[in-house]
CSV table of C-alpha atoms in Angstrom, one decimal:
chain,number,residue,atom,x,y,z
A,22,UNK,CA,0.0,0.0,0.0
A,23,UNK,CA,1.7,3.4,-0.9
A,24,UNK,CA,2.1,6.0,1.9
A,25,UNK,CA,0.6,9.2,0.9
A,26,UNK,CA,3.0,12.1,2.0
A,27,UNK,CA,1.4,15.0,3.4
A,28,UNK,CA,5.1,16.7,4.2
A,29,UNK,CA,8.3,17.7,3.4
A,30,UNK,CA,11.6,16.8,5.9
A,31,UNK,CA,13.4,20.2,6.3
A,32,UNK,CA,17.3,19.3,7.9
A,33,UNK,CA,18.9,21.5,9.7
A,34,UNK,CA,21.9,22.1,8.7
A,35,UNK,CA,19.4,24.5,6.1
A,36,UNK,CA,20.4,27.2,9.1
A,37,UNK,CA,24.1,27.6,8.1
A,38,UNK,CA,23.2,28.0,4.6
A,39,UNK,CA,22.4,31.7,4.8
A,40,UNK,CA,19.9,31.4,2.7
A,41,UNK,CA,17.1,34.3,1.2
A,42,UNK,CA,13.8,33.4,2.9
A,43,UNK,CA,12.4,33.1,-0.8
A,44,UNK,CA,15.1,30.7,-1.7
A,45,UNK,CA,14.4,28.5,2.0
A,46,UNK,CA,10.6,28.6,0.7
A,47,UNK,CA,11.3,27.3,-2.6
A,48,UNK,CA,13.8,24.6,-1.5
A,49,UNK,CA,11.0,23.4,0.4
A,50,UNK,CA,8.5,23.7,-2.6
A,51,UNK,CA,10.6,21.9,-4.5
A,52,UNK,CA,10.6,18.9,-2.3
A,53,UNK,CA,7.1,18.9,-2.1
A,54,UNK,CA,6.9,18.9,-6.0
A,55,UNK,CA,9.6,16.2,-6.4
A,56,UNK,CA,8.0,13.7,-4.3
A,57,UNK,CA,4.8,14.6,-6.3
A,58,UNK,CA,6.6,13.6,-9.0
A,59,UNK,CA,6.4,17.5,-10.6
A,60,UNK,CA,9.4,18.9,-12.6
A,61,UNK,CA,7.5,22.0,-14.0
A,62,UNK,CA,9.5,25.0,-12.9
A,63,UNK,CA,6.1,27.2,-13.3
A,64,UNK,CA,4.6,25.0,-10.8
A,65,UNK,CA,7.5,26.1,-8.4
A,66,UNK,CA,6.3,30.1,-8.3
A,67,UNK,CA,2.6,29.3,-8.7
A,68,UNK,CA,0.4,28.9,-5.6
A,69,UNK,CA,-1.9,25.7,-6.6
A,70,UNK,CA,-4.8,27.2,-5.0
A,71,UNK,CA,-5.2,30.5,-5.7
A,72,UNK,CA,-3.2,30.4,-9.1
A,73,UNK,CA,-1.4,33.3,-8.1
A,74,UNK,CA,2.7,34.0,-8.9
A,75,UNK,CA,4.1,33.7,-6.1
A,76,UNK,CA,7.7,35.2,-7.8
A,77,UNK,CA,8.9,35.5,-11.3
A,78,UNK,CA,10.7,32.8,-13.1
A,79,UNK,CA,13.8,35.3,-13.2
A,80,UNK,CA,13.7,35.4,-9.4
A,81,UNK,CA,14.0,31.6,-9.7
A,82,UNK,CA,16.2,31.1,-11.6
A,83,UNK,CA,19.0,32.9,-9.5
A,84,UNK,CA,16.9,30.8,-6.4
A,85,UNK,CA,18.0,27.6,-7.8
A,86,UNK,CA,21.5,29.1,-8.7
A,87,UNK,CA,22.3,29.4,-4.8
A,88,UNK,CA,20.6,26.4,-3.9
A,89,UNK,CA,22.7,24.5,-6.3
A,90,UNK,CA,25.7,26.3,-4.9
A,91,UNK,CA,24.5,25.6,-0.9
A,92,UNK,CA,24.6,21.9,-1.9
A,93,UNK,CA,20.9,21.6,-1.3
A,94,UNK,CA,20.1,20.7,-5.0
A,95,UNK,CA,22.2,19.2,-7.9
A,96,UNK,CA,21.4,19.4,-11.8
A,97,UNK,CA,20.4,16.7,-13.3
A,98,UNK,CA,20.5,16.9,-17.6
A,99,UNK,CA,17.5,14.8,-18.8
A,100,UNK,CA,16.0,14.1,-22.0
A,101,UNK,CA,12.7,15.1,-23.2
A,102,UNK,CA,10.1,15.0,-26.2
A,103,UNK,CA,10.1,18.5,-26.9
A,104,UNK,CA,13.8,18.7,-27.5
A,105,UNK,CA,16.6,16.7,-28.9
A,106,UNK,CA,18.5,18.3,-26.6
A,107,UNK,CA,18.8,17.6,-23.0
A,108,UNK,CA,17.3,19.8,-20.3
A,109,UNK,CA,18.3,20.5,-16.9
A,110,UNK,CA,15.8,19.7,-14.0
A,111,UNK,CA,17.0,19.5,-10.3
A,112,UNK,CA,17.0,16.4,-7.4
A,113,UNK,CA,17.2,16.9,-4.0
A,114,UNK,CA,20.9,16.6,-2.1
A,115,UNK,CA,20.1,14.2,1.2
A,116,UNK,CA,21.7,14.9,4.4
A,117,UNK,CA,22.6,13.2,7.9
A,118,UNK,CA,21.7,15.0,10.4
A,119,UNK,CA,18.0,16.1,11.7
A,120,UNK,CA,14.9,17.2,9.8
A,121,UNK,CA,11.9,18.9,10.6
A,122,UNK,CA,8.7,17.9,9.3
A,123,UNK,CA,6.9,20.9,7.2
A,124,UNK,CA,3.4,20.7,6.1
A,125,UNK,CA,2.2,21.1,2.6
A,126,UNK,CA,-0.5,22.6,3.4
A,127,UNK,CA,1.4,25.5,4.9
A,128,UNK,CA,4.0,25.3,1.9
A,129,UNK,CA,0.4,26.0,-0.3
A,130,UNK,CA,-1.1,28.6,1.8
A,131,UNK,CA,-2.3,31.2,-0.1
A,132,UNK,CA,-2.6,34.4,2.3
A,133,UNK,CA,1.5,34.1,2.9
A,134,UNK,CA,3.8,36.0,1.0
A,135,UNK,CA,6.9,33.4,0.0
A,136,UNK,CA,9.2,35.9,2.2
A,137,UNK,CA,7.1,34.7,5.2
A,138,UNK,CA,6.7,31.1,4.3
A,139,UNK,CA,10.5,31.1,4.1
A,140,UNK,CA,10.6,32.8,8.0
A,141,UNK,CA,8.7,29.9,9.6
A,142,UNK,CA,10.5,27.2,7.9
A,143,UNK,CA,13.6,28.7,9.1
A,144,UNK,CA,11.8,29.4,12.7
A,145,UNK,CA,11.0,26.2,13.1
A,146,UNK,CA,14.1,24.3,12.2
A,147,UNK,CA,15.7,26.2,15.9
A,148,UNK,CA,15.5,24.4,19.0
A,149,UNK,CA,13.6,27.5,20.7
A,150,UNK,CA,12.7,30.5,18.8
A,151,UNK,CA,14.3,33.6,21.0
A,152,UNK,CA,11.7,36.4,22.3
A,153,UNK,CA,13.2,39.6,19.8
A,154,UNK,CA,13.1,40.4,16.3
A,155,UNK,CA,16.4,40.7,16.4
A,156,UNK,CA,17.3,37.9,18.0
A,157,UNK,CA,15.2,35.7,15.9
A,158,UNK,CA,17.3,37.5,13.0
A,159,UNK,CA,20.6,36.2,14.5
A,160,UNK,CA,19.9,32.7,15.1
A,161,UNK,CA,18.9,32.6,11.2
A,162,UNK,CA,21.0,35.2,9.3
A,163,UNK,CA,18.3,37.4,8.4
A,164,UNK,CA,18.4,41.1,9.5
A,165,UNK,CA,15.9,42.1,12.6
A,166,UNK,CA,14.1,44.4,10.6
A,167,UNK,CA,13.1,41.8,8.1
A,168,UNK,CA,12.0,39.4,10.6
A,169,UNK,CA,9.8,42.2,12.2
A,170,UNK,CA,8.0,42.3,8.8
A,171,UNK,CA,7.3,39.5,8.1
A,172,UNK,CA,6.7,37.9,11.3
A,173,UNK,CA,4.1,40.5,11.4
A,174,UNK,CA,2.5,38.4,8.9
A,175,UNK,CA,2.8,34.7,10.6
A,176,UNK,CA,1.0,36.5,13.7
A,177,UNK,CA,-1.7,38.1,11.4
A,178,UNK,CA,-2.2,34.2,10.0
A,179,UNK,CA,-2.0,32.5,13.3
A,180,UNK,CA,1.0,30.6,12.6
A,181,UNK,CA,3.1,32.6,14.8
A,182,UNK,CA,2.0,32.5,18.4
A,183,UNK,CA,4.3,35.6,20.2
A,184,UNK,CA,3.6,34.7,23.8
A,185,UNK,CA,4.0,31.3,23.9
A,186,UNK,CA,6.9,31.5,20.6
A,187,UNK,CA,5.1,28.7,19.0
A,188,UNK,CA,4.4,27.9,15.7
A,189,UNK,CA,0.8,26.4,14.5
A,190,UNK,CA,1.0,22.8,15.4
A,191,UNK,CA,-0.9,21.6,12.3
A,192,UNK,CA,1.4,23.0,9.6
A,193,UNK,CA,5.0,22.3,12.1
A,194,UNK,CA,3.9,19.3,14.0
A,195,UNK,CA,7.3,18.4,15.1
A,196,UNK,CA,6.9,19.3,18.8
A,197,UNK,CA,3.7,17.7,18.7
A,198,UNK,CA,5.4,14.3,17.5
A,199,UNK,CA,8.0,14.4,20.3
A,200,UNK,CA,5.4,14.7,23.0
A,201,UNK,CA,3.6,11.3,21.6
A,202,UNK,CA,6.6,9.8,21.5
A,203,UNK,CA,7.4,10.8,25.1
A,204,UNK,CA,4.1,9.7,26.3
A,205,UNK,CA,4.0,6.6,24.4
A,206,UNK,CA,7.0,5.8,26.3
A,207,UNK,CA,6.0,7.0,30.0
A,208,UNK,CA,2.5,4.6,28.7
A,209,UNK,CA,4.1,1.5,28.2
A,210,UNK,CA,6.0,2.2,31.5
A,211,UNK,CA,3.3,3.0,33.3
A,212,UNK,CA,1.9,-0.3,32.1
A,213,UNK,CA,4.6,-2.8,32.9
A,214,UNK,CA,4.2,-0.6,36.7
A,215,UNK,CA,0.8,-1.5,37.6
A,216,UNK,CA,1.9,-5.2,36.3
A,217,UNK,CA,4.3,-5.4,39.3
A,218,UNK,CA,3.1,-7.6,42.1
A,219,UNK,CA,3.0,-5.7,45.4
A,220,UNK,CA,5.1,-8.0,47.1
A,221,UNK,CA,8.0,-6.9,45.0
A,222,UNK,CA,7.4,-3.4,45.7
A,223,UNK,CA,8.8,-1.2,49.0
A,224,UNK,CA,5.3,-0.2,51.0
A,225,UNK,CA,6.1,3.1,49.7
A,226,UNK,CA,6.3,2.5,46.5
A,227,UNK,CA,2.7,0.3,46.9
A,228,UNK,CA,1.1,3.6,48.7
A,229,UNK,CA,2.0,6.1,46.0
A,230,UNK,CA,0.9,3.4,43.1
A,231,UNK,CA,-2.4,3.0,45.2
A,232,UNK,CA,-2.7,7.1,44.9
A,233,UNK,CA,-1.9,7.1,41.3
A,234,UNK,CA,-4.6,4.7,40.6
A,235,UNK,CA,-7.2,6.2,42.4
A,236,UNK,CA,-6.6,9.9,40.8
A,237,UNK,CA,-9.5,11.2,39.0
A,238,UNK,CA,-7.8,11.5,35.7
A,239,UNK,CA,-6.8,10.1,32.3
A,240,UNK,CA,-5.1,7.5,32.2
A,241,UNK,CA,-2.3,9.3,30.4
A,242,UNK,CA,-1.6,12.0,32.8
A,243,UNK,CA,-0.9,9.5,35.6
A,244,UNK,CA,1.1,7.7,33.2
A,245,UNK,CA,2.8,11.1,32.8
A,246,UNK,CA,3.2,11.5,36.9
A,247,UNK,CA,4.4,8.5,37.2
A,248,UNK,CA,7.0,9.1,34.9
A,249,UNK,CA,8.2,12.7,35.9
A,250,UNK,CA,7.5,11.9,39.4
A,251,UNK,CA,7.7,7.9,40.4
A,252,UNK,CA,10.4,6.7,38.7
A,253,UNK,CA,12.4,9.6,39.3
A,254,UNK,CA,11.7,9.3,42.9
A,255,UNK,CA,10.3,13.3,43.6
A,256,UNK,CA,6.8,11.9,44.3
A,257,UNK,CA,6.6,13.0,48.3
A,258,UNK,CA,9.2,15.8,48.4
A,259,UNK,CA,8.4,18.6,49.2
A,260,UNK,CA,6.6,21.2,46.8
A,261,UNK,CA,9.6,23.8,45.7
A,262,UNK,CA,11.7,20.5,44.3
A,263,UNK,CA,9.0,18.6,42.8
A,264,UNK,CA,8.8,19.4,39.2
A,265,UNK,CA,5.5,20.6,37.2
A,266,UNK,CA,3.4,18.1,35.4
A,267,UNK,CA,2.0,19.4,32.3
A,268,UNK,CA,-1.2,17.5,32.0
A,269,UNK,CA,-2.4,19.3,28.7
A,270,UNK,CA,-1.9,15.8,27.3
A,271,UNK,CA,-2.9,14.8,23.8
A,272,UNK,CA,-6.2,12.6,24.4
């Protein structure tokens, strides 16, 4: 059965590219095309929804010039039926490292300019996104003052949330996949836990498994306490060392 894709993989190492934001948006573009298999370089500036030119061909040409030159892309010479010559089309240069997962819907949305497109993919591949403007600008190569504009625009969108320095969950889910992955883990824990007989257990250990079980609550967020605060042994301690359990848990 053949996985539908409904993303593009984004690495890292796109950050020390010191790339244009256009040109970060279109390498991503590009992905999505290729594993569509779509060559057309029209198709690259054109926003499949609303139909509108998103940049001019010019413009991408000297995109694909830099992206060739960042390593990001290579040129591939291939033949065609409109020419007895050979044409040049583009693949995709894999890396090691880590990716983040991008949407395709957000790659298609059609009421964000390519500049700001290019922003959040670059956003999103830092491990935190810094409070300023400026900083942001740092971390990614991009002047403050162009940041400022066009993270403007995320906010406007609600792709950009400034007080919690998020980024829409359904178009960069990456956060989102590393919390199920953390709680699949505290959940089969949990699990293999309550499977313990109570003879093997210390009587403290039983009383705090008997208080977990009779919480009023999911049984992922106890799966969650008894991971950030069983098994590390802070369940009891006093209140200023135990740590915070988030219990907004995905039900």
């Amino acid at each position: 059965m053949k996985v539908i894709q409904t993303c593009v993989h984004v690495p890292e190492v796109v950050l020390e590219k010191k790339l244009s934001l256009r040109a970060v948006y279109i390498y991503a573009k590009m992905q999505m095309l290729f594993n569509r298999g779509i060559y057309n370089r029209k198709c690259w500036v054109t926003n499949p929804y609303s139909r509108k030119q998103e940049l001019s061909e010019d413009a991408l040409s000297d995109i694909t010039k830099k992206l060739v030159e960042a390593g990001l892309i290579k040129i591939v010479p291939v033949e065609t039926t409109k020419s007895r010559y050979k044409t040049n089309t583009y693949e995709i240069v894999p890396f090691e490292g880590y990716y983040k997962p991008v949407m395709y819907d957000f790659i298609n949305h059609t009421e964000l300019s390519a500049e700001a497109k290019g922003l959040a993919i670059l956003m999103c591949l830092l491990k935190y996104i810094p409070k300023s403007a400026s900083a942001i600008g740092k971390a990614i190569g991009i002047s403050g003052k162009t940041v400022k504009k066009y993270l403007a625009e995320l906010e406007a969108a609600g792709i950009y949330n400034p007080e919690t320095r998020l980024l829409n969950e359904d178009y960069f889910i990456y956060r989102k996949q590393v919390e199920n992955k953390r709680l699949k883990k505290a959940m089969d824990e949990y699990v293999e836990w309550l499977q313990i007989p109570d003879k093997k257990l210390p009587e403290r250990i039983k009383r705090q498994r008997e208080y977990v079980i009779r919480l009023d609550a999911p049984e992922k967020v106890k799966a969650m306490i008894y991971s950030k605060c069983v098994s590390t042994g802070l369940m009891g301690r006093r209140k200023e060392v135990a740590p915070k359990i988030n219990v907004e848990i995905r039900l």
